[in-house]
Coordinates of N, CA and C in Angstrom, one line a residue:
X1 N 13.3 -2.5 0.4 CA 13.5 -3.9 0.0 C 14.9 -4.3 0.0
X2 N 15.7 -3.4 -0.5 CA 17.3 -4.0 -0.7 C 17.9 -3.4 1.0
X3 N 17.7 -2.6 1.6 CA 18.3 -2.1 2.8 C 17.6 -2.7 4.1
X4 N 16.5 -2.2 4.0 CA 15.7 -2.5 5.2 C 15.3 -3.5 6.2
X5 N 14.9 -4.5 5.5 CA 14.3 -5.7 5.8 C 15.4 -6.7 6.0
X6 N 16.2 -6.4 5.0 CA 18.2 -7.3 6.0 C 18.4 -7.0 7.1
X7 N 18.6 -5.6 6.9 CA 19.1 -4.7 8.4 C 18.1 -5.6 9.7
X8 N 16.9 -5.3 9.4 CA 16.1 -5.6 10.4 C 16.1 -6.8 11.0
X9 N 16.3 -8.0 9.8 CA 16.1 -9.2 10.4 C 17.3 -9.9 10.9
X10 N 18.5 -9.0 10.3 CA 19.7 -9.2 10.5 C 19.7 -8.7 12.4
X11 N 19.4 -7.2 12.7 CA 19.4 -6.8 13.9 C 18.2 -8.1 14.9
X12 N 17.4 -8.5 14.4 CA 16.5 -9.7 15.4 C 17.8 -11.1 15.5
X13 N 18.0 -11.3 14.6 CA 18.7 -12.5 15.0 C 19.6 -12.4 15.7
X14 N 20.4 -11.3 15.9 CA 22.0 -10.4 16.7 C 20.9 -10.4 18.0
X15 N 20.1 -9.9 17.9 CA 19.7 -9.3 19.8 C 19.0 -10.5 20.9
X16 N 18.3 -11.7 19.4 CA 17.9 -12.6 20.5 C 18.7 -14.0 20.8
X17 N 19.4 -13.9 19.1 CA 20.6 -15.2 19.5 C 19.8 -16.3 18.6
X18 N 18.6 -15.9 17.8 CA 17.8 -16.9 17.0 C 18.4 -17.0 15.8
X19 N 18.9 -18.5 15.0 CA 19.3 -18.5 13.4 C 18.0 -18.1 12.7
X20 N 16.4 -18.5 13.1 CA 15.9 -17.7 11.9 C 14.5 -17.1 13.0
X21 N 14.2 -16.0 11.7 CA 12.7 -15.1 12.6 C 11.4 -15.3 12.0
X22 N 10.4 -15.1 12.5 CA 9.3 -15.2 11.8 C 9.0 -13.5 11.4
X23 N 8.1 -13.7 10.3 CA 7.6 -12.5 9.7 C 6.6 -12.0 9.9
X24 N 5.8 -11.0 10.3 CA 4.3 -10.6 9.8 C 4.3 -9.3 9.0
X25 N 3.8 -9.1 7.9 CA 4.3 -8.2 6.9 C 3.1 -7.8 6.6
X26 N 2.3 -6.4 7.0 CA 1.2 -6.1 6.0 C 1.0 -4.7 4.8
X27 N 0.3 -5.0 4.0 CA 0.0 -4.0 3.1 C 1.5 -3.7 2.1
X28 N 1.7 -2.6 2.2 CA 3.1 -2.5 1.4 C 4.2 -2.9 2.1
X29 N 4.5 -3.3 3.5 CA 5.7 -4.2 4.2 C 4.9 -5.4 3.3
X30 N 4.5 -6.0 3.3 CA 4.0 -7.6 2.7 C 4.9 -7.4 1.1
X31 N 4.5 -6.1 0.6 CA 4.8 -5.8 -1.0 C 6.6 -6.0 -1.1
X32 N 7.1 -5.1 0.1 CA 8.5 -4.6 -0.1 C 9.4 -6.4 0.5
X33 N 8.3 -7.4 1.7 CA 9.1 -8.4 2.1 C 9.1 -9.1 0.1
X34 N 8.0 -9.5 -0.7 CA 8.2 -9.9 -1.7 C 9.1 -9.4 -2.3
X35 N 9.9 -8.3 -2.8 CA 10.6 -7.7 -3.5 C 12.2 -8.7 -3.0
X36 N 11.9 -8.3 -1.2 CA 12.9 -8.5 -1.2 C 14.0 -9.9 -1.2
X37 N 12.6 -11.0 -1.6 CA 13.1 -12.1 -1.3 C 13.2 -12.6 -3.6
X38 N 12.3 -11.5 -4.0 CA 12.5 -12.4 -5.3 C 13.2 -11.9 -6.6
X39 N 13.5 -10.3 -5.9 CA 14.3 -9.4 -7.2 C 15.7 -9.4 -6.8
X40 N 16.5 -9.2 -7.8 CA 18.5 -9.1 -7.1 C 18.0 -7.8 -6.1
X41 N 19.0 -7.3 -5.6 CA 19.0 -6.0 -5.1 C 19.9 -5.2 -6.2
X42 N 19.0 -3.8 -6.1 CA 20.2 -3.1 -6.5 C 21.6 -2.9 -6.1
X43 N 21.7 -2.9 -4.8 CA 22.6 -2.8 -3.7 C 22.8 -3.7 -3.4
X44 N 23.7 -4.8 -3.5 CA 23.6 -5.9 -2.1 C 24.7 -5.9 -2.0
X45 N 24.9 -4.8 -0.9 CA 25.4 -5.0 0.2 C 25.2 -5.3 1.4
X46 N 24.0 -5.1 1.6 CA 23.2 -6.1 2.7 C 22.7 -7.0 2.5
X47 N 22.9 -7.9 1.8 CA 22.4 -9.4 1.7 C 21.3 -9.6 0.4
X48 N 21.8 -10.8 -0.1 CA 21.0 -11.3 -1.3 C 19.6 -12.0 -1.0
X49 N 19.0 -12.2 -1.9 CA 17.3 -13.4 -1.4 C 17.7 -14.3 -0.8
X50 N 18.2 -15.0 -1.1 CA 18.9 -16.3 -0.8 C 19.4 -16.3 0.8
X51 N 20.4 -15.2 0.7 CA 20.6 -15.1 2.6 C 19.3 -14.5 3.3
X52 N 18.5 -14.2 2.9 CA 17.6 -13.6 3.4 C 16.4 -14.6 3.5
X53 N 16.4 -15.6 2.8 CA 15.4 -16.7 2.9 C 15.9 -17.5 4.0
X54 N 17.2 -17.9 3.3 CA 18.2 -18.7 5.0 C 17.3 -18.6 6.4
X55 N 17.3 -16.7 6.4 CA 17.2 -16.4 8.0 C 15.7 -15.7 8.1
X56 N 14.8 -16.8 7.7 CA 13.4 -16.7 7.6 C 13.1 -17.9 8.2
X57 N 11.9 -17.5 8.8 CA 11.2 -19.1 9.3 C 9.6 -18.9 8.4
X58 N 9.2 -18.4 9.5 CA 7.3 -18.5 9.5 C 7.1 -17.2 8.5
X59 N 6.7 -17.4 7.8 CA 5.6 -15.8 7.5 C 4.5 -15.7 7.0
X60 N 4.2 -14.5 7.4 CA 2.5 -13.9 7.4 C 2.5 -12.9 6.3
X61 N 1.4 -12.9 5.5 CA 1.5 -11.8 4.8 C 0.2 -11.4 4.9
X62 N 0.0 -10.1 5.0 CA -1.6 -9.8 4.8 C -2.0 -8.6 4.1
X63 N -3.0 -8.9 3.1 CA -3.5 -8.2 2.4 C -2.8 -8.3 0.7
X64 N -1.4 -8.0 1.0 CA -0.4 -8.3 -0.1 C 0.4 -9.5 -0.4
X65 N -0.1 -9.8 -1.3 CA 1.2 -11.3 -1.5 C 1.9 -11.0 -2.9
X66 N 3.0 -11.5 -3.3 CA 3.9 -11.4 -4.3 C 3.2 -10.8 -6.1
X67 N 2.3 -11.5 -6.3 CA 1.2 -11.7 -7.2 C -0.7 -11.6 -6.5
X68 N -0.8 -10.1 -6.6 CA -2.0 -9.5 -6.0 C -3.0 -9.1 -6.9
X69 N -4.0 -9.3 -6.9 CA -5.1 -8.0 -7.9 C -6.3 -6.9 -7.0
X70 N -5.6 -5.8 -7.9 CA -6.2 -4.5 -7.0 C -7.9 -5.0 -7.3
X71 N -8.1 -3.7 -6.1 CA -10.1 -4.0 -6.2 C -10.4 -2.8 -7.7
X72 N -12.0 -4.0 -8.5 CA -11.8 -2.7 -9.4 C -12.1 -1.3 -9.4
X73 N -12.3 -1.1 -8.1 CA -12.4 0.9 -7.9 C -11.1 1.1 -8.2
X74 N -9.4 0.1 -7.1 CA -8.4 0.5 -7.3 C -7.7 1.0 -8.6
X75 N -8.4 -0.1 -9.4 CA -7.5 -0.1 -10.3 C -7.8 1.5 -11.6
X76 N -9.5 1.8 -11.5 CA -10.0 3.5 -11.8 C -8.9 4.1 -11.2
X77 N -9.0 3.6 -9.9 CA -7.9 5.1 -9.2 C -6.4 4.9 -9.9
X78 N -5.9 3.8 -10.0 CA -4.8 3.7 -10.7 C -4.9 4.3 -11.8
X79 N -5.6 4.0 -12.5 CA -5.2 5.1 -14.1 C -5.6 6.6 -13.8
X80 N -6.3 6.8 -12.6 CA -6.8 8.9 -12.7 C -5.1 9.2 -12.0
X81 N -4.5 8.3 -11.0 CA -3.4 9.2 -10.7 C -1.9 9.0 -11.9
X82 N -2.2 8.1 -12.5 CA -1.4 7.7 -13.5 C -1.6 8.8 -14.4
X83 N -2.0 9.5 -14.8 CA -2.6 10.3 -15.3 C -2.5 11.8 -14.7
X84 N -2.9 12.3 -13.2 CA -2.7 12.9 -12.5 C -1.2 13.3 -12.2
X85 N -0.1 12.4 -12.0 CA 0.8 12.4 -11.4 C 1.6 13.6 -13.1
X86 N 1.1 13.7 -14.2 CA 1.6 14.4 -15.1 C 0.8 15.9 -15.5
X87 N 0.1 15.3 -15.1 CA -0.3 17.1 -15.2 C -0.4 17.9 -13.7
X88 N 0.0 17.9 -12.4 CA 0.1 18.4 -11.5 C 1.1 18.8 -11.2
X89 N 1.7 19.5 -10.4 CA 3.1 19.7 -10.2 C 3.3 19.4 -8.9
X90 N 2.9 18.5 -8.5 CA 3.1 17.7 -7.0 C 4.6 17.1 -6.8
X91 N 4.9 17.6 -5.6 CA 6.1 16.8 -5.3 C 5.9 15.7 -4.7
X92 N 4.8 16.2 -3.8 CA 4.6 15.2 -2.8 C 2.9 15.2 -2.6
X93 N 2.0 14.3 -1.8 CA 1.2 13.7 -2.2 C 0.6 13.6 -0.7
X94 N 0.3 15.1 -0.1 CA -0.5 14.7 1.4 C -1.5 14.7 1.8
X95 N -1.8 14.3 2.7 CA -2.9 13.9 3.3 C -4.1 15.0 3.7
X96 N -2.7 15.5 4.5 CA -3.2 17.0 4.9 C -2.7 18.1 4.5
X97 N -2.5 18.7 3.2 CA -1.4 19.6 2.6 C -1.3 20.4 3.6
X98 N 0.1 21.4 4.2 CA 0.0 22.6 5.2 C -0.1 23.6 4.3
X99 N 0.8 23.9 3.3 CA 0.8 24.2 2.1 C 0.1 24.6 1.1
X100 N -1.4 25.0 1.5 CA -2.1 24.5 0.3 C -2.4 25.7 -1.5
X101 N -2.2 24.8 -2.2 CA -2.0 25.2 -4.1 C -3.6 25.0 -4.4
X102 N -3.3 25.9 -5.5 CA -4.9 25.8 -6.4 C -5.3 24.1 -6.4
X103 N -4.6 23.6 -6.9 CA -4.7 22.5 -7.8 C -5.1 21.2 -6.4
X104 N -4.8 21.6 -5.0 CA -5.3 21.0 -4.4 C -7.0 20.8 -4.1
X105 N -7.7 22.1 -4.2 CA -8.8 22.3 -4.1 C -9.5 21.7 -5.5
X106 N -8.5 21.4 -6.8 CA -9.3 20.8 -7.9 C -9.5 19.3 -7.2
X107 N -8.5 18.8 -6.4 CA -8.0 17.1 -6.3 C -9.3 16.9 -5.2
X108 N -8.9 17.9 -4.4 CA -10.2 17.5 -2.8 C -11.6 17.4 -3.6
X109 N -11.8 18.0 -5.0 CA -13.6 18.4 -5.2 C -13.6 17.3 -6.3
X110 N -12.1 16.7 -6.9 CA -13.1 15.3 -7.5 C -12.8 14.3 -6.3
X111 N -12.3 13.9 -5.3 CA -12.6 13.2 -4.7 C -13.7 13.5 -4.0
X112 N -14.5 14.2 -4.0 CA -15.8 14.4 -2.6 C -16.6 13.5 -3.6
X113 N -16.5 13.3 -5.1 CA -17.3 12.9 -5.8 C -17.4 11.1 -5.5
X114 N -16.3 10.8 -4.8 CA -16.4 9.2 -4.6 C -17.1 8.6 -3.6
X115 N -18.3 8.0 -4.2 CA -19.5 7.2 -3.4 C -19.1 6.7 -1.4
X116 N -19.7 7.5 -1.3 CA -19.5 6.4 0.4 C -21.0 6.1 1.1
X117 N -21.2 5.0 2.0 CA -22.7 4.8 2.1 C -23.2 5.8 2.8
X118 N -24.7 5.8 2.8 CA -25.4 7.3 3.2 C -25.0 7.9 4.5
X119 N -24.8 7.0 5.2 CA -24.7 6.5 6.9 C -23.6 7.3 7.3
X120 N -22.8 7.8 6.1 CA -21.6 8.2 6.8 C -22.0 9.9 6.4
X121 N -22.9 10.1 5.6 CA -22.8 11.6 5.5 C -23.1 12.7 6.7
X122 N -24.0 12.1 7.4 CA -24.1 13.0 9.0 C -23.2 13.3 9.7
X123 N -22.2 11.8 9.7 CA -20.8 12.1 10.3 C -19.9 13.2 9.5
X124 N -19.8 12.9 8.7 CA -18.9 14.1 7.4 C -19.9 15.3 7.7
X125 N -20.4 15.3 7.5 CA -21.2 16.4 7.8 C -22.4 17.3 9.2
X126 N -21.9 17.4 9.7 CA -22.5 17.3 11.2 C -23.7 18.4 11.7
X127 N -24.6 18.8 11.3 CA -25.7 19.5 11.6 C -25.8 20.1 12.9
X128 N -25.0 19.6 14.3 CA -25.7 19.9 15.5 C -23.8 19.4 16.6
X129 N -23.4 20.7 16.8 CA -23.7 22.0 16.8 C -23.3 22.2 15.6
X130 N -24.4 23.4 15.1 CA -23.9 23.8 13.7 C -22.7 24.1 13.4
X131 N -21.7 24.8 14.3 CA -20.1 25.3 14.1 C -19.5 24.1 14.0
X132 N -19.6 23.0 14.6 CA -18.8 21.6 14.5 C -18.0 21.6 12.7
X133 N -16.7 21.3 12.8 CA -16.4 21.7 11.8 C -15.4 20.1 11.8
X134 N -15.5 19.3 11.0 CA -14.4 17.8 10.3 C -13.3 18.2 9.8
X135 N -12.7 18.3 10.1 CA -11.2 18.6 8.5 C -10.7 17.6 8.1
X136 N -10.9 16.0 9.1 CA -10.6 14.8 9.0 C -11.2 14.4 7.2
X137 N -12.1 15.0 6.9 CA -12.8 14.2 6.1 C -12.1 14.9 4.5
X138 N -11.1 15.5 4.1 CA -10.5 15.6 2.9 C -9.2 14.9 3.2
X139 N -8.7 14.6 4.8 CA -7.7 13.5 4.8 C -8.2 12.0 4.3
X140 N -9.3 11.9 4.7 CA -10.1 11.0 4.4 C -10.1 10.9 3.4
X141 N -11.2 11.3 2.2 CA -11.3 11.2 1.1 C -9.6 11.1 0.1
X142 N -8.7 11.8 0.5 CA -7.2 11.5 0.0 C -7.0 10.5 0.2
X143 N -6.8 9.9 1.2 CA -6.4 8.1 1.3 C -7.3 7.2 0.8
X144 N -8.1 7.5 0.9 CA -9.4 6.5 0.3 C -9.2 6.7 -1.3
X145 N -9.0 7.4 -1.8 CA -8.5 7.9 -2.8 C -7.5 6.8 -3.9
X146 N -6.5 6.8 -2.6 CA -5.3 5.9 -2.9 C -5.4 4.2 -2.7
X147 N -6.0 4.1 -1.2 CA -6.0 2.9 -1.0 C -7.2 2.2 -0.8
X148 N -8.4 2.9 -1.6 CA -10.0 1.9 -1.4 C -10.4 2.6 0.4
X149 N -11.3 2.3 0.3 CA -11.9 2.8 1.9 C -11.2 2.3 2.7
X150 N -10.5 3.1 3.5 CA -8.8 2.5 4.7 C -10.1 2.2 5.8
X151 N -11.2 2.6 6.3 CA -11.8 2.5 7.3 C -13.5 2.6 7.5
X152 N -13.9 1.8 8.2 CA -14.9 2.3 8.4 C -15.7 3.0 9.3
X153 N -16.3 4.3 9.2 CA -16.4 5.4 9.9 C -17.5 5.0 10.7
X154 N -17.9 4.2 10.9 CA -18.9 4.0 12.8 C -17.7 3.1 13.3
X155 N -16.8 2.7 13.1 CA -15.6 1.9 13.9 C -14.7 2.9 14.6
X156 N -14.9 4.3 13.7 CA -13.5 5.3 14.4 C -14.3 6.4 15.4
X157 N -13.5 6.6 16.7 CA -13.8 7.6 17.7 C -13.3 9.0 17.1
X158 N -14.0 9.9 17.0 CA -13.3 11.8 16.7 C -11.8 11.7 17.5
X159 N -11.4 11.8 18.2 CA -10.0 11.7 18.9 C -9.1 11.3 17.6
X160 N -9.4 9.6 17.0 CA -8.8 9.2 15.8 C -8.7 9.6 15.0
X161 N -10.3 10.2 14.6 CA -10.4 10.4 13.3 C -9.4 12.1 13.2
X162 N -9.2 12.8 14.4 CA -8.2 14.4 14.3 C -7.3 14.3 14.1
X163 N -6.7 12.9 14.5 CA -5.2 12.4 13.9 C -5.0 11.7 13.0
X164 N -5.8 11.1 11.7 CA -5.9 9.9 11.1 C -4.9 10.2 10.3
X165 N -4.3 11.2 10.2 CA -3.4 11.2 8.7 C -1.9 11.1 9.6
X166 N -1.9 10.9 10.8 CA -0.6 10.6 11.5 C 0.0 9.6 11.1
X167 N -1.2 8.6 10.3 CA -0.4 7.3 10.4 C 0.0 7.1 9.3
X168 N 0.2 7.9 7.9 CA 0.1 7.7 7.0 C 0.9 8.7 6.4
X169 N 1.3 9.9 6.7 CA 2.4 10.9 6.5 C 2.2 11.2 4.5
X170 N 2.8 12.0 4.6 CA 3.7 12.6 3.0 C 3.7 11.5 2.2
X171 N 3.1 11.5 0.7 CA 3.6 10.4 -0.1 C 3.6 10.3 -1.3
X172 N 4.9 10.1 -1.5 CA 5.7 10.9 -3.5 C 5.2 10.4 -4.1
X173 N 4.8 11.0 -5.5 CA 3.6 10.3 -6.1 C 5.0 9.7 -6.9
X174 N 6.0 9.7 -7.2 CA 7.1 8.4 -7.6 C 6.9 7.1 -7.0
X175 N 7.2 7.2 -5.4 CA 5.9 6.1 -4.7 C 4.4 5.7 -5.2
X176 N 4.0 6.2 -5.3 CA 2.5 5.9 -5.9 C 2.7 5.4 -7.3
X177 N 3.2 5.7 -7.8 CA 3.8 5.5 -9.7 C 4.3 3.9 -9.1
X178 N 4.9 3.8 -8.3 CA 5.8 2.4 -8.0 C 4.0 1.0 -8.3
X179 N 3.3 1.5 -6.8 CA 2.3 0.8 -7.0 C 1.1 0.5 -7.5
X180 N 0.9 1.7 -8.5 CA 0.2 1.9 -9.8 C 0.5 0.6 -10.5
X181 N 1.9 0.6 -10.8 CA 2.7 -0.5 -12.2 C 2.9 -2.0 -10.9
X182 N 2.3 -1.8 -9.7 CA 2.2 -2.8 -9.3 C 0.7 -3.7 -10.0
X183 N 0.0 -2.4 -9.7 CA -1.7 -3.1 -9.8 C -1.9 -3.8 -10.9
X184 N -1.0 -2.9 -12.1 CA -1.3 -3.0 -13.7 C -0.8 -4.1 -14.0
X185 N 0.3 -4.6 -13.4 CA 0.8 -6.0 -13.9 C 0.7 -7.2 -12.6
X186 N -0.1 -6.9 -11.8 CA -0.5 -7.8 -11.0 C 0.8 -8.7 -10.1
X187 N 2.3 -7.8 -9.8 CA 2.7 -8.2 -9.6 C 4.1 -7.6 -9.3
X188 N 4.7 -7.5 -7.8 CA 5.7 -7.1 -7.6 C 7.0 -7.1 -7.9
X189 N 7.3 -6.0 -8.6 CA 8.3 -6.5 -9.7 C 9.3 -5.0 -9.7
X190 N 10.6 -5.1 -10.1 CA 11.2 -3.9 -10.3 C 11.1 -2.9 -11.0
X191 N 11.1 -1.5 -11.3 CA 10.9 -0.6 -12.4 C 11.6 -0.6 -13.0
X192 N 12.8 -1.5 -13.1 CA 13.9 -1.4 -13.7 C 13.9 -2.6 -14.9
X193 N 12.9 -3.7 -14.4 CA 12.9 -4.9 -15.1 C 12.5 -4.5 -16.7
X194 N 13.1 -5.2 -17.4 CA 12.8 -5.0 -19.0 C 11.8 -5.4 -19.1
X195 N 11.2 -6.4 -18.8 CA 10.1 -6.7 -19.5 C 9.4 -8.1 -18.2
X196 N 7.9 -8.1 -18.6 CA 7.3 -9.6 -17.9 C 8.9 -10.7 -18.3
X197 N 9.1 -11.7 -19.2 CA 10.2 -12.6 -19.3 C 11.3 -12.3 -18.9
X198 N 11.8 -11.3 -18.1 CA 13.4 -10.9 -17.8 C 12.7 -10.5 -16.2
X199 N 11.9 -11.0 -15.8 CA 11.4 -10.5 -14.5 C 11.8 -11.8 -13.7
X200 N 12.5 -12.4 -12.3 CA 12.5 -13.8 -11.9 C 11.2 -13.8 -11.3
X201 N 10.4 -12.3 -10.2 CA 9.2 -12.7 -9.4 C 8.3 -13.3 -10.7
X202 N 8.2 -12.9 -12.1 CA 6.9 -13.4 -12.9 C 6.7 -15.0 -13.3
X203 N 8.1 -16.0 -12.4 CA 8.0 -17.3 -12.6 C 7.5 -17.7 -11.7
X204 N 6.2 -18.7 -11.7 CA 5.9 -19.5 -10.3 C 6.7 -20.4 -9.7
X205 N 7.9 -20.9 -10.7 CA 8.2 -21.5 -10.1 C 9.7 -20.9 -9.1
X206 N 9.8 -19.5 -9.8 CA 10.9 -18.7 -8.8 C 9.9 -18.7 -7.3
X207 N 8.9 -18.4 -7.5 CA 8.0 -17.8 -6.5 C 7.9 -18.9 -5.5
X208 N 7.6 -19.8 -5.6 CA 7.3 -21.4 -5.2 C 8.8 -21.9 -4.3
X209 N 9.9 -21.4 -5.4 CA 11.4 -21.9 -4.9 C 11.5 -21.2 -3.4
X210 N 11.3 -19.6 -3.8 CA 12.0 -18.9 -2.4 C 10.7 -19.1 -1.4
X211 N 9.6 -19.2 -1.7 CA 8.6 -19.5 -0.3 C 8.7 -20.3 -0.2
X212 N 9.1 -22.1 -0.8 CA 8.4 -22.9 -0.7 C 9.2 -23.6 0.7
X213 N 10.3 -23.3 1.2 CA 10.6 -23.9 2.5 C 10.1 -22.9 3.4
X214 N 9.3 -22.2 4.0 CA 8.8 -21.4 4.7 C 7.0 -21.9 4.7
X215 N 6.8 -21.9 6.0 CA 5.1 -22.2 6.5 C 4.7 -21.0 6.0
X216 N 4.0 -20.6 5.3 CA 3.2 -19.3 4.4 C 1.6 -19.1 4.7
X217 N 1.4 -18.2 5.8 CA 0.1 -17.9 6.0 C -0.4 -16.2 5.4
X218 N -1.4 -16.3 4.3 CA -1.7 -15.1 3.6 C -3.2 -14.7 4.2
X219 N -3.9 -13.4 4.6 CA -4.5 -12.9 5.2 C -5.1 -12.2 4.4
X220 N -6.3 -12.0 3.8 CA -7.4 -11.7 2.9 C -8.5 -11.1 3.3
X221 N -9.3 -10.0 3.8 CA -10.1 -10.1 3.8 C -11.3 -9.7 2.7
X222 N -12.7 -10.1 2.7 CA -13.5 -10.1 2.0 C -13.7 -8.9 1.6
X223 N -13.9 -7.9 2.7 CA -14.3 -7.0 2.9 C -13.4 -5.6 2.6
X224 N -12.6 -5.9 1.6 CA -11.5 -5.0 1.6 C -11.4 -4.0 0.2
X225 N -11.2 -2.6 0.4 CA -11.1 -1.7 -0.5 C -9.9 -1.5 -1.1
X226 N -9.1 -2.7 -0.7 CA -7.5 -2.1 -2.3 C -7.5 -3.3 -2.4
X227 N -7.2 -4.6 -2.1 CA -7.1 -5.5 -2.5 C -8.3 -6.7 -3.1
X228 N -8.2 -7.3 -4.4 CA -9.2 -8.2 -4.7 C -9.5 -9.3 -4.0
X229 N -10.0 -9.6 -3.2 CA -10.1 -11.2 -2.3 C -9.3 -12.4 -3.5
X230 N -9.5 -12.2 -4.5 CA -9.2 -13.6 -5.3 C -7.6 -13.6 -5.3
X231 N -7.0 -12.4 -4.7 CA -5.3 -12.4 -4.4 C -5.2 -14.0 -4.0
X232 N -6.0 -14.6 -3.1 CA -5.8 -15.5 -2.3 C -5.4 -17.0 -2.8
X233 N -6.3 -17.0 -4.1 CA -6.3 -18.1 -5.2 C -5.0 -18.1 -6.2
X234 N -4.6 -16.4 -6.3 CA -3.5 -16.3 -7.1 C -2.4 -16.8 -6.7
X235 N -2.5 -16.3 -5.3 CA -0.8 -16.8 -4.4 C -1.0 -18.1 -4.2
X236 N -1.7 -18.9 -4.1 CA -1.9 -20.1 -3.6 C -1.4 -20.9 -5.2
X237 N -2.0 -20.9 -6.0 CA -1.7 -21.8 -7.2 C 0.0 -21.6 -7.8
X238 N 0.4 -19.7 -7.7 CA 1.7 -19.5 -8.2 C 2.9 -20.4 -6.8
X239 N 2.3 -20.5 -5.4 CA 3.2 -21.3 -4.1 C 2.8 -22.7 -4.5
X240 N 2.0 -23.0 -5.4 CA 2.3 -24.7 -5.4 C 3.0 -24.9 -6.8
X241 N 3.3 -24.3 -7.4 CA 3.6 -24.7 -8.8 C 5.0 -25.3 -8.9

């Protein structure tokens, strides 16, 4: 949020010769473009909100907008790793450990415990040929874990499903701690902030100021395992205020 997203939009404007770019930002890019338009930077040395709104046009956000509410499975999973993240001795948080500790086989066997519809158990489990073996499915159950059901398993081909943890790599549960205290206060905000009233994103009308010259299209679906659909009503009331 304080490095990245300057760099980047700073390098679009330099290569095509455009004063401003449009955005499409999903999931945690949507989370980190909010940060970076409504918290100071720790750093700014690469540019403030303010220069950074300048050299904005259009943006898309999807799934995530500034002020979100997790789904309520997420927010269960939010307090078991909030929780987790202290009694484990994890550095890091994979998908596919290479590595593998006792304490991974405790994490894989309460996650087998989380409901998925019947339909998918033949796939996870495959009878014919009997040697057919998944390994996909404790990457699976780890992400799902984290982010509500990432997919649905008659949409993915085996080819995908042998790589699915490619797209999603290593992930510090300090990271995860980050979007935990996102869920809990419903809103993208710094770790560092003292409190809800010393926060600028928790004003609508901060919120309203830096999107409000920007065409803002937010992308919701119904059907979705980390995010609450009613995000949609939140962002919309906090951008007109």
């Amino acid at each position: 949020a304080d490095e990245d997203i300057h760099v980047a939009v700073r390098h679009v404007r330099k290569a095509t010769g455009a004063d401003k770019v449009h955005v499409v930002a999903h999931c945690m890019g949507a989370a980190m473009l909010s940060l970076s338009l409504l918290e100071p930077p720790k750093h700014p040395t690469h540019g403030t909100p303010e220069q950074l709104a300048q050299s904005l046009d259009r943006i898309v956000m999807s799934q995530v907008t500034p002020t979100f509410m997790l789904s309520p499975t997420n927010v269960a999973r939010a307090h078991i790793f909030q929780w987790l993240r202290y009694y484990t001795p994890m550095g890091r948080y994979e998908f596919t450990p290479q590595d593998r500790q006792p304490y991974d086989d405790i994490i894989d066997q309460l996650f087998a415990l989380v409901p998925y519809p019947a339909a998918d158990f033949p796939r996870e489990n495959p009878s014919c040929p009997p040697w057919k073996r998944t390994p996909w499915v404790l990457t699976r159950h780890r992400m799902d874990a984290l982010y509500g059901q990432t997919f649905k398993l008659t949409n993915m081909q085996d080819q995908v499903l042998a790589h699915i943890d490619d797209f999603f790599g290593p992930m510090s549960l300090t990271s995860l701690a980050e979007v935990i205290r996102y869920g809990r206060n419903r809103l993208v905000s710094r770790s560092d902030s003292t409190g809800p009233a010393n926060r600028p994103s928790n004003h609508p009308a901060h919120i309203a100021a830096m999107f409000g010259g920007h065409p803002v299209l937010t992308l919701h679906s119904e059907d979705n395992g980390l995010v609450d659909p009613c995000t949609m009503a939140m962002t919309v009331a906090h951008f007109q205020a």
